[in-house]
């Protein structure tokens, strides 16, 4: 893997709504899907924790996307 490409590529973890077409919550992450909770705003951190808790109820399993 070319290091210059990997250092500039960004990733996000996305939680797609199970019930609302086109609705999702997305958060910056590393290539493995780890989110830096300390780097998120309070609102984003709350939304992230909510989405994780609601997997299978409101949101699908999260997926990692290159952005």
JSON list of N, CA and C in Angstrom, two decimals:
[
{"chain": "A", "resi": 1, "resn": "UNK", "atom": "N", "xyz": [0.85, -1.18, 0.00]},
{"chain": "A", "resi": 1, "resn": "UNK", "atom": "CA", "xyz": [0.00, 0.00, 0.00]},
{"chain": "A", "resi": 1, "resn": "UNK", "atom": "C", "xyz": [0.89, 1.24, 0.00]},
{"chain": "A", "resi": 2, "resn": "UNK", "atom": "N", "xyz": [0.55, 2.19, -0.80]},
{"chain": "A", "resi": 2, "resn": "UNK", "atom": "CA", "xyz": [1.29, 3.44, -0.87]},
{"chain": "A", "resi": 2, "resn": "UNK", "atom": "C", "xyz": [0.96, 4.29, 0.35]},
{"chain": "A", "resi": 3, "resn": "UNK", "atom": "N", "xyz": [1.97, 4.62, 1.15]},
{"chain": "A", "resi": 3, "resn": "UNK", "atom": "CA", "xyz": [1.75, 5.35, 2.39]},
{"chain": "A", "resi": 3, "resn": "UNK", "atom": "C", "xyz": [1.18, 6.74, 2.16]},
{"chain": "A", "resi": 4, "resn": "UNK", "atom": "N", "xyz": [1.55, 7.41, 1.07]},
{"chain": "A", "resi": 4, "resn": "UNK", "atom": "CA", "xyz": [1.03, 8.75, 0.83]},
{"chain": "A", "resi": 4, "resn": "UNK", "atom": "C", "xyz": [-0.47, 8.72, 0.56]},
{"chain": "A", "resi": 5, "resn": "UNK", "atom": "N", "xyz": [-0.94, 7.67, -0.09]},
{"chain": "A", "resi": 5, "resn": "UNK", "atom": "CA", "xyz": [-2.37, 7.53, -0.35]},
{"chain": "A", "resi": 5, "resn": "UNK", "atom": "C", "xyz": [-3.12, 7.23, 0.93]},
{"chain": "A", "resi": 6, "resn": "UNK", "atom": "N", "xyz": [-2.60, 6.31, 1.75]},
{"chain": "A", "resi": 6, "resn": "UNK", "atom": "CA", "xyz": [-3.32, 5.92, 2.95]},
{"chain": "A", "resi": 6, "resn": "UNK", "atom": "C", "xyz": [-3.36, 7.04, 3.98]},
{"chain": "A", "resi": 7, "resn": "UNK", "atom": "N", "xyz": [-2.35, 7.93, 4.00]},
{"chain": "A", "resi": 7, "resn": "UNK", "atom": "CA", "xyz": [-2.35, 8.99, 4.99]},
{"chain": "A", "resi": 7, "resn": "UNK", "atom": "C", "xyz": [-3.32, 10.11, 4.62]},
{"chain": "A", "resi": 8, "resn": "UNK", "atom": "N", "xyz": [-3.70, 10.23, 3.36]},
{"chain": "A", "resi": 8, "resn": "UNK", "atom": "CA", "xyz": [-4.62, 11.28, 2.96]},
{"chain": "A", "resi": 8, "resn": "UNK", "atom": "C", "xyz": [-6.05, 10.76, 2.81]},
{"chain": "A", "resi": 9, "resn": "UNK", "atom": "N", "xyz": [-6.23, 9.47, 2.76]},
{"chain": "A", "resi": 9, "resn": "UNK", "atom": "CA", "xyz": [-7.57, 8.92, 2.61]},
{"chain": "A", "resi": 9, "resn": "UNK", "atom": "C", "xyz": [-8.30, 8.99, 3.95]},
{"chain": "A", "resi": 10, "resn": "UNK", "atom": "N", "xyz": [-9.56, 9.38, 3.89]},
{"chain": "A", "resi": 10, "resn": "UNK", "atom": "CA", "xyz": [-10.38, 9.48, 5.09]},
{"chain": "A", "resi": 10, "resn": "UNK", "atom": "C", "xyz": [-11.45, 8.43, 5.05]},
{"chain": "A", "resi": 11, "resn": "UNK", "atom": "N", "xyz": [-11.90, 8.05, 6.25]},
{"chain": "A", "resi": 11, "resn": "UNK", "atom": "CA", "xyz": [-12.92, 7.02, 6.37]},
{"chain": "A", "resi": 11, "resn": "UNK", "atom": "C", "xyz": [-14.04, 7.50, 7.28]},
{"chain": "A", "resi": 12, "resn": "UNK", "atom": "N", "xyz": [-15.21, 6.91, 7.09]},
{"chain": "A", "resi": 12, "resn": "UNK", "atom": "CA", "xyz": [-16.32, 7.19, 7.98]},
{"chain": "A", "resi": 12, "resn": "UNK", "atom": "C", "xyz": [-17.07, 5.89, 8.24]},
{"chain": "A", "resi": 13, "resn": "UNK", "atom": "N", "xyz": [-17.61, 5.80, 9.44]},
{"chain": "A", "resi": 13, "resn": "UNK", "atom": "CA", "xyz": [-18.47, 4.67, 9.78]},
{"chain": "A", "resi": 13, "resn": "UNK", "atom": "C", "xyz": [-19.90, 5.20, 9.67]},
{"chain": "A", "resi": 14, "resn": "UNK", "atom": "N", "xyz": [-20.73, 4.45, 8.96]},
{"chain": "A", "resi": 14, "resn": "UNK", "atom": "CA", "xyz": [-22.08, 4.93, 8.66]},
{"chain": "A", "resi": 14, "resn": "UNK", "atom": "C", "xyz": [-23.12, 3.93, 9.17]},
{"chain": "A", "resi": 15, "resn": "UNK", "atom": "N", "xyz": [-24.10, 4.46, 9.89]},
{"chain": "A", "resi": 15, "resn": "UNK", "atom": "CA", "xyz": [-25.22, 3.68, 10.41]},
{"chain": "A", "resi": 15, "resn": "UNK", "atom": "C", "xyz": [-26.44, 4.06, 9.56]},
{"chain": "A", "resi": 16, "resn": "UNK", "atom": "N", "xyz": [-26.88, 3.14, 8.71]},
{"chain": "A", "resi": 16, "resn": "UNK", "atom": "CA", "xyz": [-28.03, 3.39, 7.83]},
{"chain": "A", "resi": 16, "resn": "UNK", "atom": "C", "xyz": [-29.32, 3.10, 8.58]},
{"chain": "A", "resi": 17, "resn": "UNK", "atom": "N", "xyz": [-30.29, 3.99, 8.45]},
{"chain": "A", "resi": 17, "resn": "UNK", "atom": "CA", "xyz": [-31.59, 3.78, 9.08]},
{"chain": "A", "resi": 17, "resn": "UNK", "atom": "C", "xyz": [-32.27, 2.55, 8.49]},
{"chain": "A", "resi": 18, "resn": "UNK", "atom": "N", "xyz": [-32.91, 1.78, 9.34]},
{"chain": "A", "resi": 18, "resn": "UNK", "atom": "CA", "xyz": [-33.67, 0.61, 8.88]},
{"chain": "A", "resi": 18, "resn": "UNK", "atom": "C", "xyz": [-35.04, 0.99, 8.33]},
{"chain": "A", "resi": 19, "resn": "UNK", "atom": "N", "xyz": [-35.52, 2.17, 8.70]},
{"chain": "A", "resi": 19, "resn": "UNK", "atom": "CA", "xyz": [-36.90, 2.54, 8.36]},
{"chain": "A", "resi": 19, "resn": "UNK", "atom": "C", "xyz": [-37.03, 3.78, 7.49]},
{"chain": "A", "resi": 20, "resn": "UNK", "atom": "N", "xyz": [-36.03, 4.62, 7.46]},
{"chain": "A", "resi": 20, "resn": "UNK", "atom": "CA", "xyz": [-36.12, 5.87, 6.69]},
{"chain": "A", "resi": 20, "resn": "UNK", "atom": "C", "xyz": [-35.09, 5.84, 5.57]},
{"chain": "A", "resi": 21, "resn": "UNK", "atom": "N", "xyz": [-35.57, 5.61, 4.37]},
{"chain": "A", "resi": 21, "resn": "UNK", "atom": "CA", "xyz": [-34.73, 5.53, 3.18]},
{"chain": "A", "resi": 21, "resn": "UNK", "atom": "C", "xyz": [-33.83, 6.77, 3.07]},
{"chain": "A", "resi": 22, "resn": "UNK", "atom": "N", "xyz": [-32.56, 6.56, 2.90]},
{"chain": "A", "resi": 22, "resn": "UNK", "atom": "CA", "xyz": [-31.62, 7.66, 2.71]},
{"chain": "A", "resi": 22, "resn": "UNK", "atom": "C", "xyz": [-31.17, 8.34, 3.99]},
{"chain": "A", "resi": 23, "resn": "UNK", "atom": "N", "xyz": [-31.67, 7.91, 5.13]},
{"chain": "A", "resi": 23, "resn": "UNK", "atom": "CA", "xyz": [-31.28, 8.53, 6.40]},
{"chain": "A", "resi": 23, "resn": "UNK", "atom": "C", "xyz": [-30.19, 7.68, 7.05]},
{"chain": "A", "resi": 24, "resn": "UNK", "atom": "N", "xyz": [-29.11, 8.34, 7.44]},
{"chain": "A", "resi": 24, "resn": "UNK", "atom": "CA", "xyz": [-28.00, 7.64, 8.10]},
{"chain": "A", "resi": 24, "resn": "UNK", "atom": "C", "xyz": [-27.28, 8.60, 9.02]},
{"chain": "A", "resi": 25, "resn": "UNK", "atom": "N", "xyz": [-26.55, 8.04, 9.97]},
{"chain": "A", "resi": 25, "resn": "UNK", "atom": "CA", "xyz": [-25.63, 8.82, 10.79]},
{"chain": "A", "resi": 25, "resn": "UNK", "atom": "C", "xyz": [-24.23, 8.36, 10.43]},
{"chain": "A", "resi": 26, "resn": "UNK", "atom": "N", "xyz": [-23.32, 9.31, 10.20]},
{"chain": "A", "resi": 26, "resn": "UNK", "atom": "CA", "xyz": [-21.96, 8.98, 9.80]},
{"chain": "A", "resi": 26, "resn": "UNK", "atom": "C", "xyz": [-20.97, 9.75, 10.66]},
{"chain": "A", "resi": 27, "resn": "UNK", "atom": "N", "xyz": [-19.84, 9.09, 10.95]},
{"chain": "A", "resi": 27, "resn": "UNK", "atom": "CA", "xyz": [-18.83, 9.66, 11.84]},
{"chain": "A", "resi": 27, "resn": "UNK", "atom": "C", "xyz": [-17.45, 9.34, 11.30]},
{"chain": "A", "resi": 28, "resn": "UNK", "atom": "N", "xyz": [-16.50, 10.26, 11.45]},
{"chain": "A", "resi": 28, "resn": "UNK", "atom": "CA", "xyz": [-15.12, 9.98, 11.00]},
{"chain": "A", "resi": 28, "resn": "UNK", "atom": "C", "xyz": [-14.53, 8.83, 11.82]},
{"chain": "A", "resi": 29, "resn": "UNK", "atom": "N", "xyz": [-13.74, 8.00, 11.14]},
{"chain": "A", "resi": 29, "resn": "UNK", "atom": "CA", "xyz": [-13.12, 6.87, 11.82]},
{"chain": "A", "resi": 29, "resn": "UNK", "atom": "C", "xyz": [-11.79, 6.53, 11.15]},
{"chain": "A", "resi": 30, "resn": "UNK", "atom": "N", "xyz": [-11.09, 5.57, 11.71]},
{"chain": "A", "resi": 30, "resn": "UNK", "atom": "CA", "xyz": [-9.87, 5.07, 11.08]},
{"chain": "A", "resi": 30, "resn": "UNK", "atom": "C", "xyz": [-10.27, 3.92, 10.13]},
{"chain": "A", "resi": 31, "resn": "UNK", "atom": "N", "xyz": [-9.32, 3.37, 9.38]},
{"chain": "A", "resi": 31, "resn": "UNK", "atom": "CA", "xyz": [-9.67, 2.31, 8.42]},
{"chain": "A", "resi": 31, "resn": "UNK", "atom": "C", "xyz": [-10.32, 1.07, 9.06]},
{"chain": "A", "resi": 32, "resn": "UNK", "atom": "N", "xyz": [-10.13, 0.89, 10.36]},
{"chain": "A", "resi": 32, "resn": "UNK", "atom": "CA", "xyz": [-10.73, -0.25, 11.06]},
{"chain": "A", "resi": 32, "resn": "UNK", "atom": "C", "xyz": [-12.11, 0.07, 11.63]},
{"chain": "A", "resi": 33, "resn": "UNK", "atom": "N", "xyz": [-12.55, 1.31, 11.50]},
{"chain": "A", "resi": 33, "resn": "UNK", "atom": "CA", "xyz": [-13.86, 1.70, 12.00]},
{"chain": "A", "resi": 33, "resn": "UNK", "atom": "C", "xyz": [-13.86, 2.26, 13.40]},
{"chain": "A", "resi": 34, "resn": "UNK", "atom": "N", "xyz": [-12.68, 2.47, 13.99]},
{"chain": "A", "resi": 34, "resn": "UNK", "atom": "CA", "xyz": [-12.62, 3.05, 15.33]},
{"chain": "A", "resi": 34, "resn": "UNK", "atom": "C", "xyz": [-12.84, 4.55, 15.26]},
{"chain": "A", "resi": 35, "resn": "UNK", "atom": "N", "xyz": [-13.74, 5.03, 16.11]},
{"chain": "A", "resi": 35, "resn": "UNK", "atom": "CA", "xyz": [-14.09, 6.44, 16.18]},
{"chain": "A", "resi": 35, "resn": "UNK", "atom": "C", "xyz": [-13.39, 7.07, 17.38]},
{"chain": "A", "resi": 36, "resn": "UNK", "atom": "N", "xyz": [-12.79, 8.23, 17.18]},
{"chain": "A", "resi": 36, "resn": "UNK", "atom": "CA", "xyz": [-12.15, 8.98, 18.27]},
{"chain": "A", "resi": 36, "resn": "UNK", "atom": "C", "xyz": [-13.23, 9.76, 19.00]},
{"chain": "A", "resi": 37, "resn": "UNK", "atom": "N", "xyz": [-13.76, 9.19, 20.07]},
{"chain": "A", "resi": 37, "resn": "UNK", "atom": "CA", "xyz": [-14.85, 9.82, 20.81]},
{"chain": "A", "resi": 37, "resn": "UNK", "atom": "C", "xyz": [-14.45, 11.18, 21.37]},
{"chain": "A", "resi": 38, "resn": "UNK", "atom": "N", "xyz": [-13.19, 11.32, 21.78]},
{"chain": "A", "resi": 38, "resn": "UNK", "atom": "CA", "xyz": [-12.73, 12.59, 22.33]},
{"chain": "A", "resi": 38, "resn": "UNK", "atom": "C", "xyz": [-12.67, 13.68, 21.26]},
{"chain": "A", "resi": 39, "resn": "UNK", "atom": "N", "xyz": [-12.57, 13.29, 20.00]},
{"chain": "A", "resi": 39, "resn": "UNK", "atom": "CA", "xyz": [-12.50, 14.24, 18.90]},
{"chain": "A", "resi": 39, "resn": "UNK", "atom": "C", "xyz": [-13.86, 14.69, 18.39]},
{"chain": "A", "resi": 40, "resn": "UNK", "atom": "N", "xyz": [-14.93, 14.08, 18.88]},
{"chain": "A", "resi": 40, "resn": "UNK", "atom": "CA", "xyz": [-16.28, 14.43, 18.45]},
{"chain": "A", "resi": 40, "resn": "UNK", "atom": "C", "xyz": [-16.86, 15.52, 19.35]},
{"chain": "A", "resi": 41, "resn": "UNK", "atom": "N", "xyz": [-17.75, 16.32, 18.79]},
{"chain": "A", "resi": 41, "resn": "UNK", "atom": "CA", "xyz": [-18.49, 17.27, 19.61]},
{"chain": "A", "resi": 41, "resn": "UNK", "atom": "C", "xyz": [-19.39, 16.48, 20.55]},
{"chain": "A", "resi": 42, "resn": "UNK", "atom": "N", "xyz": [-19.92, 17.14, 21.55]},
{"chain": "A", "resi": 42, "resn": "UNK", "atom": "CA", "xyz": [-20.80, 16.46, 22.49]},
{"chain": "A", "resi": 42, "resn": "UNK", "atom": "C", "xyz": [-22.03, 15.89, 21.79]},
{"chain": "A", "resi": 43, "resn": "UNK", "atom": "N", "xyz": [-22.60, 16.65, 20.86]},
{"chain": "A", "resi": 43, "resn": "UNK", "atom": "CA", "xyz": [-23.78, 16.19, 20.14]},
{"chain": "A", "resi": 43, "resn": "UNK", "atom": "C", "xyz": [-23.45, 14.99, 19.24]},
{"chain": "A", "resi": 44, "resn": "UNK", "atom": "N", "xyz": [-22.32, 15.07, 18.53]},
{"chain": "A", "resi": 44, "resn": "UNK", "atom": "CA", "xyz": [-21.92, 13.96, 17.67]},
{"chain": "A", "resi": 44, "resn": "UNK", "atom": "C", "xyz": [-21.63, 12.71, 18.49]},
{"chain": "A", "resi": 45, "resn": "UNK", "atom": "N", "xyz": [-20.98, 12.88, 19.63]},
{"chain": "A", "resi": 45, "resn": "UNK", "atom": "CA", "xyz": [-20.69, 11.73, 20.51]},
{"chain": "A", "resi": 45, "resn": "UNK", "atom": "C", "xyz": [-22.00, 11.09, 20.99]},
{"chain": "A", "resi": 46, "resn": "UNK", "atom": "N", "xyz": [-22.96, 11.91, 21.37]},
{"chain": "A", "resi": 46, "resn": "UNK", "atom": "CA", "xyz": [-24.26, 11.40, 21.80]},
{"chain": "A", "resi": 46, "resn": "UNK", "atom": "C", "xyz": [-24.95, 10.66, 20.67]},
{"chain": "A", "resi": 47, "resn": "UNK", "atom": "N", "xyz": [-24.93, 11.22, 19.46]},
{"chain": "A", "resi": 47, "resn": "UNK", "atom": "CA", "xyz": [-25.53, 10.56, 18.30]},
{"chain": "A", "resi": 47, "resn": "UNK", "atom": "C", "xyz": [-24.84, 9.24, 17.97]},
{"chain": "A", "resi": 48, "resn": "UNK", "atom": "N", "xyz": [-23.51, 9.21, 18.08]},
{"chain": "A", "resi": 48, "resn": "UNK", "atom": "CA", "xyz": [-22.76, 7.99, 17.80]},
{"chain": "A", "resi": 48, "resn": "UNK", "atom": "C", "xyz": [-23.14, 6.89, 18.80]},
{"chain": "A", "resi": 49, "resn": "UNK", "atom": "N", "xyz": [-23.16, 7.24, 20.08]},
{"chain": "A", "resi": 49, "resn": "UNK", "atom": "CA", "xyz": [-23.50, 6.24, 21.10]},
{"chain": "A", "resi": 49, "resn": "UNK", "atom": "C", "xyz": [-24.95, 5.76, 20.93]},
{"chain": "A", "resi": 50, "resn": "UNK", "atom": "N", "xyz": [-25.85, 6.67, 20.56]},
{"chain": "A", "resi": 50, "resn": "UNK", "atom": "CA", "xyz": [-27.24, 6.29, 20.30]},
{"chain": "A", "resi": 50, "resn": "UNK", "atom": "C", "xyz": [-27.32, 5.32, 19.13]},
{"chain": "A", "resi": 51, "resn": "UNK", "atom": "N", "xyz": [-26.63, 5.65, 18.03]},
{"chain": "A", "resi": 51, "resn": "UNK", "atom": "CA", "xyz": [-26.66, 4.78, 16.85]},
{"chain": "A", "resi": 51, "resn": "UNK", "atom": "C", "xyz": [-26.13, 3.39, 17.18]},
{"chain": "A", "resi": 52, "resn": "UNK", "atom": "N", "xyz": [-25.04, 3.33, 17.92]},
{"chain": "A", "resi": 52, "resn": "UNK", "atom": "CA", "xyz": [-24.49, 2.02, 18.31]},
{"chain": "A", "resi": 52, "resn": "UNK", "atom": "C", "xyz": [-25.49, 1.23, 19.15]},
{"chain": "A", "resi": 53, "resn": "UNK", "atom": "N", "xyz": [-26.16, 1.90, 20.06]},
{"chain": "A", "resi": 53, "resn": "UNK", "atom": "CA", "xyz": [-27.11, 1.22, 20.94]},
{"chain": "A", "resi": 53, "resn": "UNK", "atom": "C", "xyz": [-28.34, 0.76, 20.18]},
{"chain": "A", "resi": 54, "resn": "UNK", "atom": "N", "xyz": [-28.66, 1.42, 19.07]},
{"chain": "A", "resi": 54, "resn": "UNK", "atom": "CA", "xyz": [-29.88, 1.12, 18.33]},
{"chain": "A", "resi": 54, "resn": "UNK", "atom": "C", "xyz": [-29.66, 0.24, 17.10]},
{"chain": "A", "resi": 55, "resn": "UNK", "atom": "N", "xyz": [-28.48, -0.35, 16.97]},
{"chain": "A", "resi": 55, "resn": "UNK", "atom": "CA", "xyz": [-28.23, -1.28, 15.86]},
{"chain": "A", "resi": 55, "resn": "UNK", "atom": "C", "xyz": [-29.19, -2.46, 16.00]},
{"chain": "A", "resi": 56, "resn": "UNK", "atom": "N", "xyz": [-29.88, -2.74, 14.91]},
{"chain": "A", "resi": 56, "resn": "UNK", "atom": "CA", "xyz": [-30.86, -3.82, 14.91]},
{"chain": "A", "resi": 56, "resn": "UNK", "atom": "C", "xyz": [-32.26, -3.36, 15.26]},
{"chain": "A", "resi": 57, "resn": "UNK", "atom": "N", "xyz": [-32.38, -2.17, 15.82]},
{"chain": "A", "resi": 57, "resn": "UNK", "atom": "CA", "xyz": [-33.69, -1.62, 16.16]},
{"chain": "A", "resi": 57, "resn": "UNK", "atom": "C", "xyz": [-34.05, -0.45, 15.25]},
{"chain": "A", "resi": 58, "resn": "UNK", "atom": "N", "xyz": [-33.14, 0.51, 15.16]},
{"chain": "A", "resi": 58, "resn": "UNK", "atom": "CA", "xyz": [-33.33, 1.70, 14.32]},
{"chain": "A", "resi": 58, "resn": "UNK", "atom": "C", "xyz": [-32.34, 1.75, 13.17]},
{"chain": "A", "resi": 59, "resn": "UNK", "atom": "N", "xyz": [-31.14, 1.21, 13.39]},
{"chain": "A", "resi": 59, "resn": "UNK", "atom": "CA", "xyz": [-30.05, 1.30, 12.42]},
{"chain": "A", "resi": 59, "resn": "UNK", "atom": "C", "xyz": [-29.49, -0.07, 12.07]},
{"chain": "A", "resi": 60, "resn": "UNK", "atom": "N", "xyz": [-29.01, -0.17, 10.85]},
{"chain": "A", "resi": 60, "resn": "UNK", "atom": "CA", "xyz": [-28.35, -1.39, 10.39]},
{"chain": "A", "resi": 60, "resn": "UNK", "atom": "C", "xyz": [-26.95, -1.46, 10.99]},
{"chain": "A", "resi": 61, "resn": "UNK", "atom": "N", "xyz": [-26.32, -2.62, 10.86]},
{"chain": "A", "resi": 61, "resn": "UNK", "atom": "CA", "xyz": [-24.93, -2.76, 11.28]},
{"chain": "A", "resi": 61, "resn": "UNK", "atom": "C", "xyz": [-24.11, -1.68, 10.57]},
{"chain": "A", "resi": 62, "resn": "UNK", "atom": "N", "xyz": [-23.18, -1.07, 11.27]},
{"chain": "A", "resi": 62, "resn": "UNK", "atom": "CA", "xyz": [-22.41, 0.00, 10.64]},
{"chain": "A", "resi": 62, "resn": "UNK", "atom": "C", "xyz": [-21.48, -0.54, 9.54]},
{"chain": "A", "resi": 63, "resn": "UNK", "atom": "N", "xyz": [-21.23, 0.32, 8.58]},
{"chain": "A", "resi": 63, "resn": "UNK", "atom": "CA", "xyz": [-20.32, -0.01, 7.48]},
{"chain": "A", "resi": 63, "resn": "UNK", "atom": "C", "xyz": [-19.29, 1.10, 7.39]},
{"chain": "A", "resi": 64, "resn": "UNK", "atom": "N", "xyz": [-18.08, 0.73, 6.96]},
{"chain": "A", "resi": 64, "resn": "UNK", "atom": "CA", "xyz": [-16.98, 1.70, 6.82]},
{"chain": "A", "resi": 64, "resn": "UNK", "atom": "C", "xyz": [-16.87, 2.06, 5.35]},
{"chain": "A", "resi": 65, "resn": "UNK", "atom": "N", "xyz": [-16.78, 3.38, 5.10]},
{"chain": "A", "resi": 65, "resn": "UNK", "atom": "CA", "xyz": [-16.66, 3.89, 3.74]},
{"chain": "A", "resi": 65, "resn": "UNK", "atom": "C", "xyz": [-15.46, 4.83, 3.65]},
{"chain": "A", "resi": 66, "resn": "UNK", "atom": "N", "xyz": [-14.76, 4.77, 2.55]},
{"chain": "A", "resi": 66, "resn": "UNK", "atom": "CA", "xyz": [-13.72, 5.75, 2.26]},
{"chain": "A", "resi": 66, "resn": "UNK", "atom": "C", "xyz": [-14.41, 7.00, 1.75]},
{"chain": "A", "resi": 67, "resn": "UNK", "atom": "N", "xyz": [-13.98, 8.14, 2.25]},
{"chain": "A", "resi": 67, "resn": "UNK", "atom": "CA", "xyz": [-14.63, 9.39, 1.81]},
{"chain": "A", "resi": 67, "resn": "UNK", "atom": "C", "xyz": [-13.61, 10.33, 1.19]}
]
